[in-house]
Amino acid sequence: MECYTDNQMEIFIRRATGSDFSELKELYQNTILTVNRKDYIVEEVEDRASCGNDTAHWVKEQHYVVSENEKGVIVSFASVNDAGYMHTLFVHKDSQHQGIATYLYKHIEDYAKEKGAKKVTSEVSITAKPFFEKQGFQVDEEQKRQASKLKLTNYKMSKQLKCK
């Protein structure tokens, strides 16, 4: 378990376990339904949130980590595979803009480097795009991506990794 501390909080990062996934599903859906509403219409966020109904596909070839606050409550999660493809990075709707995503992303990037990845890639929402740009990602392509029923705008983004 890793710990990140600043003057306002402590965040503990650990590998996700199978028993975490119901909580991760709820965090995923609530975050999309609230945070992403500023960039997508109601039908789009509802459709995208419904993708979390089946978490069985989440664990395939992905390294999942969660971050917990001092009380042991999961406040974010992320996943990346050994090649550097990051499938998820979500922060609880009540824990936005506190630096948690940055801590978690740094952990994911370090994991990708350890596995020999030369870059981190992801497909990110309109809402998440500014965060990823701040982390050094570039937009490779704007696209329409199938959620459940609708095609939503998102971005293929990537960041070249430098040696440690």
Coordinates of C-alpha atoms in Angstrom, one line a residue:
M1 CA 0.0 0.0 0.0
E2 CA 1.3 3.5 -0.9
C3 CA 0.4 6.6 1.0
Y4 CA 0.3 10.1 -0.4
T5 CA 0.1 13.0 2.0
D6 CA -0.4 16.7 1.8
N7 CA -1.5 19.3 4.3
Q8 CA -5.1 18.5 3.9
M9 CA -5.4 14.7 3.5
E10 CA -3.8 11.3 3.3
I11 CA -4.7 9.0 0.5
F12 CA -3.8 5.3 0.5
I13 CA -3.5 3.4 -2.8
R14 CA -3.8 -0.4 -2.9
R15 CA -4.6 -3.0 -5.5
A16 CA -8.3 -3.6 -5.9
T17 CA -9.8 -6.9 -4.8
G18 CA -12.8 -8.7 -6.1
S19 CA -14.9 -7.6 -3.1
D20 CA -14.3 -3.9 -4.2
F21 CA -16.1 -4.1 -7.5
S22 CA -19.7 -3.5 -6.3
E23 CA -18.4 -0.3 -4.6
L24 CA -16.4 0.7 -7.7
K25 CA -19.5 0.2 -9.9
E26 CA -21.5 2.6 -7.6
L27 CA -18.7 5.1 -7.6
Y28 CA -18.4 4.9 -11.4
Q29 CA -22.1 5.3 -12.1
N30 CA -22.6 8.1 -9.5
T31 CA -19.6 10.0 -10.8
I32 CA -20.8 9.9 -14.4
L33 CA -24.4 10.8 -13.5
T34 CA -23.3 13.9 -11.6
V35 CA -19.9 15.1 -12.7
N36 CA -20.3 14.4 -16.4
R37 CA -23.6 16.2 -16.6
K38 CA -21.9 19.5 -17.3
D39 CA -20.6 18.2 -20.6
Y40 CA -23.2 15.6 -21.8
I41 CA -27.0 15.6 -22.0
V42 CA -29.0 13.5 -19.5
E43 CA -29.6 10.7 -22.0
E44 CA -25.9 10.4 -22.7
V45 CA -24.8 10.3 -19.1
E46 CA -27.5 7.7 -18.3
D47 CA -26.4 5.6 -21.2
R48 CA -22.7 5.8 -20.2
A49 CA -23.5 5.0 -16.6
S50 CA -25.4 1.9 -17.6
C51 CA -22.1 0.5 -19.0
G52 CA -21.2 -0.1 -15.4
N53 CA -24.0 -2.5 -14.8
D54 CA -21.8 -5.4 -16.0
T55 CA -18.4 -5.2 -14.2
A56 CA -17.3 -8.7 -15.5
H57 CA -15.4 -7.1 -18.4
W58 CA -13.6 -4.6 -16.1
V59 CA -11.0 -7.1 -14.8
K60 CA -9.7 -8.5 -18.1
E61 CA -6.0 -7.8 -18.4
Q62 CA -6.1 -4.6 -16.3
H63 CA -4.3 -3.8 -13.1
Y64 CA -6.9 -2.1 -10.9
V65 CA -6.0 0.1 -7.9
V66 CA -8.2 2.0 -5.5
S67 CA -7.5 5.0 -3.3
E68 CA -8.9 5.2 0.2
N69 CA -9.2 8.2 2.6
E70 CA -8.1 8.1 6.2
K71 CA -11.4 6.4 7.1
G72 CA -10.9 3.5 4.7
V73 CA -13.5 4.8 2.2
I74 CA -12.7 4.2 -1.5
V75 CA -12.6 7.7 -3.1
S76 CA -11.2 6.7 -6.5
F77 CA -10.1 3.9 -8.7
A78 CA -8.1 3.4 -11.9
S79 CA -6.8 0.6 -14.1
V80 CA -4.1 0.1 -16.6
N81 CA -2.7 -2.9 -18.5
D82 CA 1.0 -3.8 -18.9
A83 CA 1.2 -2.1 -22.3
G84 CA 0.1 1.2 -20.8
Y85 CA -3.6 1.3 -21.9
M86 CA -5.5 3.0 -19.0
H87 CA -9.2 1.9 -19.1
T88 CA -10.5 3.8 -16.1
L89 CA -9.7 6.6 -13.7
F90 CA -12.7 7.8 -11.6
V91 CA -12.9 10.0 -8.5
H92 CA -16.0 10.0 -6.3
K93 CA -18.3 12.9 -7.0
D94 CA -17.7 14.3 -3.5
S95 CA -13.9 14.1 -3.7
Q96 CA -13.4 16.1 -6.9
H97 CA -10.7 18.8 -7.2
Q98 CA -8.6 17.6 -4.2
G99 CA -5.6 16.2 -6.1
I100 CA -6.7 12.6 -5.7
A101 CA -6.8 11.9 -9.4
T102 CA -3.3 13.2 -9.8
Y103 CA -2.0 10.9 -7.0
L104 CA -3.7 8.0 -8.5
Y105 CA -2.6 8.8 -12.1
K106 CA 1.1 9.0 -10.9
H107 CA 0.7 5.5 -9.4
I108 CA -0.7 4.2 -12.7
E109 CA 2.1 5.8 -14.7
D110 CA 4.7 4.3 -12.4
Y111 CA 3.1 0.9 -12.8
A112 CA 3.1 1.3 -16.6
K113 CA 6.8 2.3 -16.6
E114 CA 7.7 -0.7 -14.4
K115 CA 6.0 -3.0 -17.0
G116 CA 8.0 -1.4 -19.8
A117 CA 5.3 0.7 -21.4
K118 CA 6.7 3.5 -23.6
K119 CA 3.4 5.5 -23.3
V120 CA 0.1 5.6 -21.6
T121 CA -3.0 5.8 -23.7
S122 CA -6.6 6.2 -22.9
E123 CA -10.0 7.2 -24.2
V124 CA -11.3 10.0 -22.1
S125 CA -14.5 12.0 -21.8
I126 CA -15.0 15.6 -22.6
T127 CA -15.1 16.1 -18.8
A128 CA -11.8 14.4 -18.2
K129 CA -9.9 15.9 -21.1
P130 CA -8.6 19.0 -19.2
F131 CA -7.2 16.8 -16.4
F132 CA -5.3 14.6 -18.8
E133 CA -3.9 17.5 -20.6
K134 CA -2.5 18.8 -17.3
Q135 CA -0.8 15.4 -16.9
G136 CA 1.0 15.9 -20.2
F137 CA -1.4 13.9 -22.5
Q138 CA -2.1 15.0 -26.1
V139 CA -5.2 14.5 -28.1
D140 CA -4.6 11.9 -30.8
E141 CA -8.1 11.8 -32.1
E142 CA -11.7 13.0 -31.3
Q143 CA -14.1 10.2 -31.8
K144 CA -17.6 9.0 -31.3
R145 CA -17.6 5.9 -29.1
Q146 CA -20.4 3.4 -28.4
A147 CA -21.6 3.4 -24.8
S148 CA -24.6 1.1 -24.4
K149 CA -27.0 2.5 -27.0
L150 CA -25.6 5.9 -27.9
K151 CA -22.3 7.1 -29.5
L152 CA -20.7 9.7 -27.2
T153 CA -17.9 12.1 -28.0
N154 CA -14.6 11.3 -26.4
Y155 CA -10.9 11.6 -27.1
K156 CA -8.1 9.1 -27.8
M157 CA -5.2 10.6 -25.8
S158 CA -1.6 9.6 -25.1
K159 CA 1.4 10.5 -23.2
Q160 CA 5.0 9.4 -24.0
L161 CA 6.7 8.1 -20.9
K162 CA 10.2 9.2 -19.9
C163 CA 12.6 6.9 -18.1
K164 CA 12.7 7.2 -14.3

